[in-house]
Amino acid sequence: MTVDSALRSPMMHSPSTKDVKALRFIEEMTRNVDFVQKKVIREILSRNSDTEYLKRFGLKGFTDRKTFKNKVPVVTYDDLKPEIQRIANGDRSMILSSYPITEFLTSSGTSAGERKLMPTIDEDMDRRQLLYSLLMPVMNLYVPGLDKGKALYFLFVKTESKTPGGLPARPVLTSYYKSEQFKRRPYDPYNVYTSPNEAILCPDSSQSMYTQMLCGLLMRHEVLRLGAVFASGLLRAIGFLQTNWKELADDISTGTLSSRISDPAIKESMSKILTKPDQELADFITSVCGQDNSWEGIITKIWPNTKYLDVIVTGAMAQYIPMLEYYSGGLPMACTMYASSESYFGINLKPMCKPSEVSYTIMPNMAYFEFLPHHEVPTEKSELVELADVEVGKEYELVITTYAGLNRYRVGDILQVTGFYNSAPQFKFVRRKNVLLSIESDKTDEAELQSAVENASLLLGEQGTRVIEYTSYAETKTIPGHYVIYWELLVKDQTNPPNDEVMARCCLEMEESLNSVYRQSRVADKSIGPLEIRVVKNGTFEELMDYAISRGASINQYKVPRCVSFTPIMELLDSRVVSTHFSPALPHWSPERRR
Ligand code: AMP
């Protein structure tokens, strides 16, 4: 059933008044895409015309798209860095936005190894809230009865810092969970979480996870959907259960909270949830989790009423689909929305479709959207396409203009148009530009990997050994996942090849060289495991080339792939491994930015 038919055929379905309002809003937005976009850019330009940034381009009061496109350049984060740095340092003049920048959202994309800082204004929270409010009305069209139980969502806040000028810098979801809108959200039977706010808001991710899992177990029959923002987060929760189920079962059996929980707010809220011993539940958990070899379908065993998993499995997260299928016994996976720190973008109008068929419909009221045809090198004269004018089948790079002052900003996402809903195009998320390796929110590009390999290989120099070739692989079958780097070495002194200690130091040096999101995931979030180097036999990369050529690659143009995932190639590499080494310690990371 579509949103439209649900509205037009109330006999088939009778959405609540609140849902009808949301569905009507979607209808209105998707029918009037171009009109809404025109209005959005007019609003943005009228209010920001006096900013230092826009004044530079001499818009002379014009607020139409044509003038805007003619005068204002398409930019990347690095182009805006000087302005962003000034705001971060405390300059309160109207640099990018005429409204005060209230905080910076720290994107998982990086620039010079540090998270990007995205300016945001107070009212952006309402725009994000609006997009969230559309999700359940759409879901309710496909999955009835979600008001009869709860959602077990693993939600976390992350470390935040302050910029030198005193503005908070934190991830968008941390900002949202800490907001009054979230903390004081009115009771909505369709959105009841098993996790208390106190657990979600606890900055210690281990105490937070423990409590959220405990609540999920205590309320296991009430759970109708299970989720995390990204697939990697849900798998981490399963991994956590694997290591901690005994302690959790103990708490349930005695009716007391583990001494590992020291957070007073959690203790207080759990005193109302964990009120008495439940031996039957503890025995059940022991019997199900104690079968070491049989975690297949564990989600449906423990939470038998789960109707679907609410996790993003598009883009880099697609690598987790097989693992989620294994643990959930093939439950549907709903990818409900597409968003970023820069702006929230859109929603999936068919949330129960297969992961491979997911398309997001951009809501035209969120920002002004333009599309740079992919594969075209942008020039001064490049024509960017309007949201309403993109063509089915074509790939584009997303460019946005936000109320908070990003103008014609390249987000770095490549999207493909799959069709239209009313006059609103629907997009498949193809990939993030320039991302080679990703386990969760980390994004490592080719240049970062290259310099990490170079830095680490310096440690081999004393012995005259060199790295002659390398490639990489995101190992996601382990929980947490980790980076695997294959090295082929030229060992000068065959009688004295690098020993495990040296190689382990190389692993750590690579980690030290990777960007701050990677290091934060390793150190604070523990969502990435130690980096592994697999040394392969001499000649392996020759064989890799022969293989590629046998499959049609041109000898002249052959380049060593810096990341591999194709099974036969993995098998070839793994069959040539002579030694494996792991990083022996955590790299350095602190919430403070490197100056
Ligand atoms: P961040 O920079 O941390 O705000 O992350 C935003 C980025 O995450 C987007 O620009 C996308 O690359 C990715 N992302 C967000 N939502 C989705 C989704 N539904 N599917 C695939 N990738 C997504």
Coordinates of C-alpha atoms and ligand atoms in Angstrom, one line a residue:
M1 CA 0.0 0.0 0.0
T2 CA 1.3 3.5 -0.8
V3 CA 1.0 6.5 1.4
D4 CA -1.3 7.9 -1.2
S5 CA -3.6 4.9 -1.4
A6 CA -3.7 4.6 2.3
L7 CA -5.0 8.1 2.4
R8 CA -7.4 7.6 -0.5
S9 CA -8.7 4.3 0.7
P10 CA -9.6 4.7 4.3
M11 CA -11.6 1.4 4.0
M12 CA -8.4 -0.5 3.4
H13 CA -6.6 1.1 6.3
S14 CA -7.6 3.6 8.9
P15 CA -4.6 5.6 10.1
S16 CA -4.9 7.6 13.3
T17 CA -5.5 11.3 13.0
K18 CA -1.8 12.0 13.8
D19 CA -0.7 9.6 11.1
V20 CA -3.1 11.1 8.6
K21 CA -1.6 14.5 9.2
A22 CA 1.9 13.2 8.6
L23 CA 0.9 11.2 5.5
R24 CA -0.8 14.3 4.1
F25 CA 2.3 16.3 4.7
I26 CA 4.3 13.7 2.8
E27 CA 1.8 13.9 0.0
E28 CA 2.0 17.7 -0.1
M29 CA 5.8 17.7 -0.1
T30 CA 6.2 15.1 -2.8
R31 CA 3.6 16.6 -5.1
N32 CA 5.1 20.1 -4.9
V33 CA 8.8 19.4 -5.0
D34 CA 9.9 22.2 -7.2
F35 CA 7.6 24.8 -5.6
V36 CA 8.8 23.9 -2.1
Q37 CA 12.5 24.0 -3.3
K38 CA 12.0 27.4 -4.7
K39 CA 10.5 28.6 -1.5
V40 CA 13.3 27.0 0.6
I41 CA 16.1 28.7 -1.4
R42 CA 14.2 32.0 -1.2
E43 CA 13.9 31.8 2.5
I44 CA 17.5 30.8 3.0
L45 CA 18.8 33.6 0.8
S46 CA 16.5 36.3 2.2
R47 CA 17.6 35.5 5.8
N48 CA 21.3 35.0 5.0
S49 CA 21.8 37.7 2.4
D50 CA 23.7 39.9 4.8
T51 CA 26.2 37.2 5.9
E52 CA 29.8 37.8 5.1
Y53 CA 29.9 34.7 3.0
L54 CA 27.0 35.4 0.7
K55 CA 27.8 39.1 0.4
R56 CA 31.1 38.1 -1.2
F57 CA 29.3 36.9 -4.2
G58 CA 27.2 40.0 -4.9
L59 CA 23.7 38.5 -5.0
K60 CA 22.4 42.0 -4.6
G61 CA 19.2 40.9 -2.9
F62 CA 18.3 38.3 -5.5
T63 CA 16.8 35.2 -4.0
D64 CA 16.1 33.1 -7.1
R65 CA 17.8 29.9 -8.0
K66 CA 19.3 31.2 -11.3
T67 CA 21.2 34.1 -9.7
F68 CA 22.3 31.9 -6.8
K69 CA 23.7 29.2 -9.1
N70 CA 25.4 31.8 -11.3
K71 CA 27.1 33.6 -8.5
V72 CA 27.8 31.2 -5.7
P73 CA 30.4 28.4 -6.2
V74 CA 30.0 24.7 -5.3
V75 CA 32.3 24.0 -2.4
T76 CA 33.8 21.3 -0.2
Y77 CA 34.4 21.3 3.5
D78 CA 38.0 22.4 3.0
D79 CA 36.9 25.5 1.1
L80 CA 34.7 26.5 4.1
K81 CA 37.3 25.6 6.8
P82 CA 38.6 29.1 7.4
E83 CA 35.0 30.4 8.1
I84 CA 34.2 27.3 10.2
Q85 CA 37.3 27.7 12.2
R86 CA 36.6 31.4 12.9
I87 CA 33.1 30.5 14.2
A88 CA 34.6 27.7 16.3
N89 CA 37.1 30.1 17.7
G90 CA 34.3 32.4 18.9
D91 CA 33.7 34.9 16.1
R92 CA 30.0 35.7 16.6
S93 CA 29.6 37.9 13.5
M94 CA 27.3 36.8 10.7
I95 CA 29.8 34.7 8.8
L96 CA 27.7 31.9 7.3
S97 CA 24.3 32.3 8.9
S98 CA 22.3 35.3 10.1
Y99 CA 21.0 33.1 12.9
P100 CA 23.4 32.3 15.7
I101 CA 25.3 29.1 15.3
T102 CA 24.4 27.2 18.5
E103 CA 26.6 24.2 18.2
F104 CA 28.7 22.2 15.8
L105 CA 27.7 18.7 14.8
T106 CA 30.7 16.5 14.4
S107 CA 30.5 14.6 11.2
S108 CA 32.0 11.1 10.7
G109 CA 33.6 12.5 7.6
T110 CA 37.1 13.9 8.3
S111 CA 39.3 16.7 7.0
A112 CA 43.0 16.5 7.8
G113 CA 42.3 13.5 10.1
E114 CA 39.8 15.3 12.3
R115 CA 36.0 15.2 12.2
K116 CA 34.3 17.9 10.2
L117 CA 32.4 20.5 12.1
M118 CA 29.0 21.2 10.7
P119 CA 27.3 24.5 11.9
T120 CA 23.8 24.2 13.1
I121 CA 21.2 26.7 14.3
D122 CA 18.5 26.2 17.0
E123 CA 15.6 25.6 14.7
D124 CA 17.4 22.8 12.8
M125 CA 16.3 20.5 15.7
D126 CA 12.7 21.1 14.7
R127 CA 13.4 20.1 11.1
R128 CA 15.1 16.9 12.3
Q129 CA 12.2 16.3 14.6
L130 CA 9.8 16.8 11.7
L131 CA 11.5 14.1 9.7
Y132 CA 11.5 11.7 12.6
S133 CA 7.7 12.3 13.0
L134 CA 7.1 10.9 9.5
L135 CA 8.7 7.6 10.1
M136 CA 6.1 5.8 12.3
P137 CA 3.1 6.9 10.2
V138 CA 4.7 5.3 7.2
M139 CA 5.7 2.2 9.1
N140 CA 2.2 1.8 10.5
L141 CA 0.9 1.4 7.0
Y142 CA 2.9 -1.8 6.6
V143 CA 3.2 -3.2 10.1
P144 CA 0.0 -3.0 12.2
G145 CA -0.1 -3.3 15.9
L146 CA 3.2 -1.5 16.8
D147 CA 1.4 0.3 19.6
K148 CA 0.9 -3.1 21.4
G149 CA 4.5 -3.4 22.5
K150 CA 7.9 -1.8 22.6
A151 CA 11.0 -1.1 20.6
L152 CA 14.4 -2.3 21.8
Y153 CA 16.7 0.2 20.3
F154 CA 20.4 0.5 21.3
L155 CA 20.9 4.2 21.4
F156 CA 24.1 5.9 22.7
V157 CA 25.5 9.3 23.3
K158 CA 29.1 9.9 22.5
T159 CA 31.8 12.1 24.0
E160 CA 31.4 15.7 23.3
S161 CA 33.8 18.6 23.4
K162 CA 33.8 22.4 23.2
T163 CA 35.3 24.5 20.5
P164 CA 37.9 27.1 21.6
G165 CA 35.0 29.7 21.3
G166 CA 32.8 27.6 23.7
L167 CA 30.4 26.0 21.3
P168 CA 29.5 22.3 21.9
A169 CA 30.9 19.9 19.2
R170 CA 29.1 16.6 19.2
P171 CA 27.5 14.1 16.9
V172 CA 24.0 14.9 15.7
L173 CA 22.4 12.0 17.6
T174 CA 24.1 12.9 20.8
S175 CA 22.7 16.4 20.4
Y176 CA 19.3 15.0 19.7
Y177 CA 19.2 12.6 22.6
K178 CA 20.3 15.3 25.0
S179 CA 17.7 17.7 23.7
E180 CA 14.5 18.6 25.6
Q181 CA 12.6 17.4 22.5
F182 CA 13.9 13.9 23.1
K183 CA 14.0 13.8 26.9
R184 CA 10.6 15.2 27.3
R185 CA 8.9 13.6 24.3
P186 CA 5.2 13.1 24.9
Y187 CA 4.1 9.5 25.4
D188 CA 3.4 7.9 22.1
P189 CA 2.2 4.3 22.2
Y190 CA 3.9 3.7 18.8
N191 CA 7.2 4.8 20.1
V192 CA 7.8 3.3 23.5
Y193 CA 11.4 2.2 24.1
T194 CA 12.5 -0.5 26.5
S195 CA 15.6 1.6 27.3
P196 CA 15.1 4.3 29.9
N197 CA 16.5 7.7 29.0
E198 CA 19.0 7.4 31.8
A199 CA 20.6 4.5 30.1
I200 CA 20.6 6.1 26.6
L201 CA 22.2 9.3 28.1
C202 CA 24.9 7.6 30.2
P203 CA 28.2 8.6 28.7
D204 CA 29.9 5.3 29.7
S205 CA 29.0 3.1 26.7
S206 CA 29.5 -0.1 28.6
Q207 CA 27.1 0.7 31.4
S208 CA 24.7 2.1 28.8
M209 CA 24.8 -1.1 26.7
Y210 CA 24.5 -3.3 29.8
T211 CA 21.4 -1.6 31.0
Q212 CA 19.8 -1.4 27.6
M213 CA 20.4 -5.1 27.1
L214 CA 19.1 -5.9 30.6
C215 CA 15.9 -4.0 29.9
G216 CA 15.5 -5.7 26.6
L217 CA 15.8 -9.1 28.2
L218 CA 13.4 -8.2 31.1
M219 CA 10.8 -7.0 28.6
R220 CA 11.5 -9.7 25.9
H221 CA 7.9 -10.5 25.2
E222 CA 6.9 -6.9 24.7
V223 CA 9.6 -6.2 22.2
L224 CA 8.1 -5.8 18.7
R225 CA 11.1 -4.4 16.9
L226 CA 14.8 -4.3 17.5
G227 CA 17.2 -1.7 16.2
A228 CA 20.2 0.6 16.3
V229 CA 21.0 3.4 14.0
F230 CA 23.4 1.4 11.9
A231 CA 23.6 -2.4 11.4
S232 CA 27.1 -2.4 13.0
G233 CA 25.5 -1.1 16.3
L234 CA 23.0 -3.9 16.4
L235 CA 25.7 -6.5 15.8
R236 CA 27.8 -5.0 18.6
A237 CA 24.8 -5.4 20.9
I238 CA 24.7 -9.1 20.0
G239 CA 28.4 -9.4 20.6
F240 CA 27.9 -7.8 24.0
L241 CA 25.2 -10.3 24.8
Q242 CA 27.6 -13.1 23.8
T243 CA 30.2 -11.9 26.4
N244 CA 27.9 -10.8 29.1
W245 CA 24.8 -13.0 29.2
K246 CA 25.9 -14.8 32.4
E247 CA 26.1 -11.6 34.3
L248 CA 22.8 -10.4 32.9
A249 CA 21.1 -13.7 33.8
D250 CA 22.6 -13.4 37.3
D251 CA 21.0 -10.0 37.7
I252 CA 17.7 -11.3 36.6
S253 CA 17.9 -14.3 38.8
T254 CA 18.7 -12.3 41.9
G255 CA 16.7 -9.2 41.0
T256 CA 19.7 -7.0 41.7
L257 CA 21.7 -4.8 39.5
S258 CA 25.3 -5.7 38.8
S259 CA 27.9 -3.7 40.7
R260 CA 29.4 -2.7 37.3
I261 CA 26.6 -0.1 37.1
S262 CA 27.7 2.9 39.1
D263 CA 25.8 5.6 37.3
P264 CA 23.4 7.0 39.9
A265 CA 20.7 7.9 37.3
I266 CA 20.7 4.4 35.8
K267 CA 20.6 2.9 39.3
E268 CA 17.6 5.0 40.2
S269 CA 15.7 4.2 37.0
M270 CA 16.5 0.5 37.2
S271 CA 15.2 0.3 40.7
K272 CA 11.7 0.6 39.2
I273 CA 12.4 -1.9 36.4
L274 CA 14.4 -4.7 38.0
T275 CA 12.2 -5.1 41.0
K276 CA 12.2 -8.8 41.8
P277 CA 14.1 -12.0 40.9
D278 CA 12.9 -13.9 37.9
Q279 CA 14.5 -17.3 37.9
E280 CA 12.5 -18.6 35.0
L281 CA 13.7 -15.8 32.7
A282 CA 17.3 -16.3 34.0
D283 CA 17.1 -20.0 33.2
F284 CA 15.7 -19.3 29.8
I285 CA 18.5 -16.9 29.0
T286 CA 21.1 -19.4 30.2
S287 CA 19.6 -22.2 28.1
V288 CA 19.4 -20.1 24.9
C289 CA 22.7 -18.2 25.2
G290 CA 24.6 -21.1 26.7
Q291 CA 24.5 -23.1 23.4
D292 CA 27.9 -21.9 22.2
N293 CA 27.5 -23.2 18.7
S294 CA 23.9 -22.2 18.1
W295 CA 23.5 -18.5 18.0
E296 CA 21.7 -18.7 14.7
G297 CA 18.3 -17.1 15.0
I298 CA 19.2 -15.9 18.6
I299 CA 17.2 -12.7 18.1
T300 CA 13.9 -14.5 17.4
K301 CA 14.6 -17.0 20.2
I302 CA 15.0 -14.3 22.8
W303 CA 12.6 -11.8 21.3
P304 CA 9.9 -14.0 19.7
N305 CA 7.5 -11.2 18.8
T306 CA 10.0 -9.1 16.8
K307 CA 8.4 -8.1 13.5
Y308 CA 11.4 -6.4 12.0
L309 CA 14.9 -5.0 12.6
D310 CA 15.1 -1.2 12.4
V311 CA 18.7 -0.6 11.2
I312 CA 20.3 1.0 8.2
V313 CA 21.8 -1.6 6.0
T314 CA 22.4 0.5 2.9
G315 CA 25.7 1.9 1.8
A316 CA 28.7 0.7 3.8
M317 CA 26.4 -1.1 6.1
A318 CA 25.3 -3.6 3.5
Q319 CA 28.3 -5.7 4.5
Y320 CA 26.5 -6.7 7.7
I321 CA 23.4 -8.1 6.1
P322 CA 24.5 -11.7 6.1
M323 CA 25.4 -11.5 9.8
L324 CA 22.1 -9.9 10.7
E325 CA 20.2 -12.5 8.7
Y326 CA 22.1 -15.2 10.6
Y327 CA 21.3 -13.9 14.0
S328 CA 17.7 -12.9 13.2
G329 CA 16.6 -15.9 11.2
G330 CA 15.9 -13.7 8.2
L331 CA 13.7 -11.0 9.8
P332 CA 13.0 -8.0 7.5
M333 CA 15.4 -5.1 7.9
A334 CA 13.8 -1.7 7.7
C335 CA 16.0 1.2 6.5
T336 CA 13.8 4.1 7.4
M337 CA 15.7 7.3 6.8
Y338 CA 18.7 9.0 5.1
A339 CA 20.4 11.8 7.1
S340 CA 23.6 13.5 7.9
S341 CA 25.1 16.0 10.2
E342 CA 24.8 18.7 7.5
S343 CA 21.0 18.1 7.2
Y344 CA 18.5 15.3 7.4
F345 CA 17.5 14.4 3.9
G346 CA 14.6 11.9 3.4
I347 CA 12.7 8.8 4.3
N348 CA 12.0 5.4 2.8
L349 CA 8.3 5.2 1.8
K350 CA 8.5 1.4 1.6
P351 CA 10.4 0.6 4.8
M352 CA 9.7 -3.2 4.6
C353 CA 11.2 -3.6 1.2
K354 CA 14.4 -5.7 0.7
P355 CA 17.7 -3.9 1.5
S356 CA 18.7 -4.1 -2.2
E357 CA 15.5 -2.2 -3.1
V358 CA 15.7 0.6 -0.6
S359 CA 15.2 4.1 -2.0
Y360 CA 14.9 7.3 -0.1
T361 CA 12.6 10.1 -1.0
I362 CA 14.2 13.4 -0.2
M363 CA 11.8 15.8 1.6
P364 CA 12.1 19.1 -0.2
N365 CA 11.5 21.2 2.9
M366 CA 14.7 20.1 4.6
A367 CA 17.2 22.1 2.6
Y368 CA 17.8 23.2 -1.0
F369 CA 19.1 20.3 -3.0
E370 CA 21.2 20.2 -6.2
F371 CA 22.7 17.3 -8.0
L372 CA 26.0 17.1 -9.7
P373 CA 26.0 14.5 -12.4
H374 CA 28.5 11.9 -11.3
H375 CA 31.5 11.2 -13.5
E376 CA 31.5 14.8 -14.7
V377 CA 34.4 16.9 -13.5
P378 CA 32.8 20.0 -12.1
T379 CA 33.9 23.3 -13.7
E380 CA 32.9 26.9 -13.1
K381 CA 30.2 26.3 -15.7
S382 CA 28.9 22.9 -14.5
E383 CA 25.2 22.8 -14.5
L384 CA 23.8 21.3 -11.4
V385 CA 20.4 19.6 -11.7
E386 CA 17.3 20.6 -9.6
L387 CA 15.7 18.0 -7.3
A388 CA 12.6 17.9 -9.5
D389 CA 14.7 17.5 -12.7
V390 CA 16.9 14.5 -11.9
E391 CA 16.6 11.6 -14.3
V392 CA 15.8 8.0 -13.5
G393 CA 18.8 5.7 -13.8
K394 CA 21.4 8.5 -13.5
E395 CA 23.9 8.9 -10.7
Y396 CA 24.5 12.2 -9.0
E397 CA 26.5 13.7 -6.2
L398 CA 24.4 15.4 -3.6
V399 CA 25.0 19.2 -3.1
I400 CA 23.1 21.1 -0.4
T401 CA 22.3 24.5 0.8
T402 CA 21.2 24.7 4.4
Y403 CA 19.5 27.2 6.7
A404 CA 22.5 27.1 8.9
G405 CA 24.8 28.5 6.2
L406 CA 26.3 25.8 4.0
N407 CA 25.9 27.0 0.5
R408 CA 26.2 24.6 -2.4
Y409 CA 28.1 22.2 -0.3
R410 CA 29.2 18.8 -1.6
V411 CA 28.1 16.1 0.8
G412 CA 30.1 13.4 -0.8
D413 CA 27.3 10.9 -1.3
I414 CA 26.6 9.3 -4.6
L415 CA 22.9 8.6 -5.2
Q416 CA 21.1 7.0 -8.1
V417 CA 17.6 7.9 -9.1
T418 CA 15.3 4.8 -9.0
G419 CA 12.0 6.4 -9.7
F420 CA 9.5 9.0 -8.5
Y421 CA 6.8 9.2 -5.9
N422 CA 4.5 11.9 -7.1
S423 CA 7.0 14.5 -8.4
A424 CA 9.6 13.5 -5.8
P425 CA 12.6 11.5 -7.0
Q426 CA 13.6 8.5 -5.0
F427 CA 17.2 7.7 -4.6
K428 CA 19.2 4.6 -4.0
F429 CA 22.3 5.3 -1.8
V430 CA 25.2 4.1 -4.0
R431 CA 28.2 4.9 -2.0
R432 CA 30.2 7.6 -0.2
K433 CA 32.8 9.1 -2.4
N434 CA 36.4 8.1 -1.7
V435 CA 35.7 5.7 1.1
L436 CA 37.9 2.6 1.0
L437 CA 37.4 1.1 4.4
S438 CA 34.5 1.4 6.9
I439 CA 33.5 -0.7 9.9
E440 CA 31.0 1.6 11.5
S441 CA 31.0 5.4 11.3
D442 CA 34.7 5.5 10.4
K443 CA 35.6 6.3 6.8
T444 CA 39.1 5.7 5.6
D445 CA 40.1 6.9 2.2
E446 CA 42.9 5.8 -0.1
A447 CA 45.3 8.6 0.8
E448 CA 44.8 7.9 4.6
L449 CA 45.5 4.3 4.1
Q450 CA 48.6 5.0 1.9
S451 CA 50.1 7.4 4.5
A452 CA 49.3 4.9 7.3
V453 CA 51.2 2.2 5.4
E454 CA 54.1 4.6 4.7
N455 CA 54.4 5.6 8.4
A456 CA 54.3 2.1 9.6
S457 CA 56.7 0.8 7.1
L458 CA 59.3 3.2 8.4
L459 CA 59.6 0.9 11.4
L460 CA 60.9 -1.8 9.0
G461 CA 63.5 0.5 7.5
E462 CA 66.2 -0.3 10.1
Q463 CA 66.3 -3.8 8.8
G464 CA 66.2 -2.7 5.2
T465 CA 62.8 -4.4 4.7
R466 CA 60.2 -2.6 2.5
V467 CA 56.5 -2.9 1.8
I468 CA 56.3 -3.5 -1.9
E469 CA 52.6 -3.9 -2.2
Y470 CA 49.5 -3.7 0.0
T471 CA 45.8 -3.9 -0.1
S472 CA 43.1 -4.0 2.6
Y473 CA 39.9 -5.5 3.7
A474 CA 37.2 -4.6 6.2
E475 CA 36.7 -7.8 8.2
T476 CA 33.2 -7.7 9.5
K477 CA 32.5 -11.3 10.4
T478 CA 34.1 -10.8 13.8
I479 CA 32.4 -8.6 16.4
P480 CA 33.6 -5.9 16.5
G481 CA 35.0 -5.8 12.9
H482 CA 38.5 -4.7 12.2
Y483 CA 40.8 -3.6 9.4
V484 CA 43.0 -6.2 7.7
I485 CA 45.9 -5.0 5.7
Y486 CA 47.8 -7.4 3.4
W487 CA 51.5 -6.7 3.0
E488 CA 53.9 -8.1 0.6
L489 CA 57.4 -7.4 1.9
L490 CA 60.8 -7.2 0.3
V491 CA 63.1 -8.6 3.0
K492 CA 66.7 -7.5 2.5
D493 CA 68.2 -9.9 5.0
Q494 CA 66.4 -13.2 4.6
T495 CA 68.0 -14.5 7.7
N496 CA 66.5 -11.7 9.7
P497 CA 62.9 -11.0 8.7
P498 CA 60.9 -8.7 10.8
N499 CA 59.7 -10.4 13.9
D500 CA 56.3 -10.4 15.5
E501 CA 57.2 -7.6 17.8
V502 CA 58.2 -5.3 15.0
M503 CA 55.1 -6.2 12.9
A504 CA 52.8 -5.6 15.9
R505 CA 54.4 -2.2 16.2
C506 CA 53.6 -1.6 12.5
C507 CA 50.0 -2.5 13.2
L508 CA 49.8 0.1 16.0
E509 CA 51.6 2.7 14.0
M510 CA 49.1 2.3 11.2
E511 CA 46.3 2.8 13.8
E512 CA 48.0 5.9 15.1
S513 CA 48.1 7.3 11.6
L514 CA 44.4 6.8 10.8
N515 CA 41.9 9.5 11.3
S516 CA 40.2 10.6 14.6
V517 CA 36.9 8.8 13.9
Y518 CA 38.8 5.5 13.5
R519 CA 40.8 6.1 16.7
Q520 CA 37.7 7.1 18.6
S521 CA 35.9 4.0 17.5
R522 CA 38.9 1.9 18.7
V523 CA 39.4 3.7 22.0
A524 CA 36.1 5.2 23.3
D525 CA 33.4 3.2 21.5
K526 CA 35.3 0.0 21.2
S527 CA 33.4 -0.6 18.0
I528 CA 36.5 -1.5 16.0
G529 CA 38.9 -4.3 16.9
P530 CA 42.8 -4.3 16.7
L531 CA 44.2 -3.7 13.2
E532 CA 45.6 -6.9 11.6
I533 CA 48.5 -7.1 9.1
R534 CA 48.7 -10.3 7.1
V535 CA 52.1 -10.8 5.4
V536 CA 51.7 -12.6 2.1
K537 CA 54.3 -14.7 0.2
N538 CA 56.4 -13.0 -2.4
G539 CA 54.8 -12.9 -5.8
T540 CA 51.2 -12.8 -4.4
F541 CA 50.4 -9.4 -5.9
E542 CA 51.7 -10.6 -9.3
E543 CA 49.2 -13.4 -9.0
L544 CA 46.5 -10.9 -8.1
M545 CA 47.3 -9.0 -11.3
D546 CA 47.3 -12.2 -13.4
Y547 CA 43.9 -13.0 -12.0
A548 CA 42.5 -9.6 -12.8
I549 CA 44.0 -9.8 -16.3
S550 CA 42.5 -13.2 -16.8
R551 CA 39.1 -11.6 -16.0
G552 CA 39.6 -8.9 -18.6
A553 CA 41.5 -6.1 -16.9
S554 CA 43.9 -4.3 -19.2
I555 CA 47.6 -4.8 -18.5
N556 CA 48.4 -1.2 -19.2
Q557 CA 45.8 0.2 -16.9
Y558 CA 46.0 -2.4 -14.1
K559 CA 46.3 -0.8 -10.7
V560 CA 46.5 -2.8 -7.4
P561 CA 43.2 -2.5 -5.7
R562 CA 43.7 -0.8 -2.4
C563 CA 40.7 -2.6 -0.9
V564 CA 39.3 -6.0 -1.8
S565 CA 36.1 -7.8 -1.0
F566 CA 35.6 -10.2 -3.9
T567 CA 35.6 -13.7 -2.5
P568 CA 38.1 -15.4 -5.1
I569 CA 40.6 -12.6 -4.5
M570 CA 40.2 -12.9 -0.7
E571 CA 40.8 -16.6 -1.1
L572 CA 43.8 -16.1 -3.2
L573 CA 45.3 -13.6 -0.7
D574 CA 44.5 -15.7 2.4
S575 CA 46.0 -18.9 0.9
R576 CA 49.3 -17.0 0.5
V577 CA 49.5 -15.6 4.1
V578 CA 52.8 -16.4 5.8
S579 CA 52.2 -14.6 9.1
T580 CA 49.5 -12.5 10.8
H581 CA 50.0 -9.8 13.4
F582 CA 47.7 -7.7 15.5
S583 CA 47.9 -4.3 17.0
P584 CA 49.0 -4.9 20.7
A585 CA 47.5 -1.7 22.2
L586 CA 45.1 1.1 21.6
P587 CA 46.1 4.1 19.6
H588 CA 45.9 7.6 21.1
W589 CA 42.7 9.5 21.0
S590 CA 41.2 12.3 23.0
P591 CA 38.0 14.3 22.5
E592 CA 40.1 17.4 22.0
R593 CA 40.9 18.2 18.4
R594 CA 44.5 18.3 17.2
R595 CA 45.5 21.8 16.6
Ligands
AMP1 P1 27.7 11.9 9.3 O1 28.8 12.5 8.4 O2 28.3 11.2 10.5 O3 26.6 12.8 9.7 O4 27.1 10.7 8.4 C1 26.3 11.0 7.3 C2 26.6 10.1 6.2 O5 26.2 8.7 6.6 C3 25.8 10.4 5.0 O6 26.3 11.4 4.2 C4 25.9 9.0 4.3 O7 27.1 8.9 3.7 C5 25.8 8.0 5.5 N1 24.3 7.6 5.6 C6 23.4 8.2 6.4 N2 22.2 7.6 6.2 C7 22.4 6.6 5.4 C8 21.6 5.6 4.8 N3 20.3 5.5 5.1 N4 22.1 4.7 4.0 C9 23.4 4.8 3.7 N5 24.3 5.7 4.1 C10 23.8 6.6 5.0

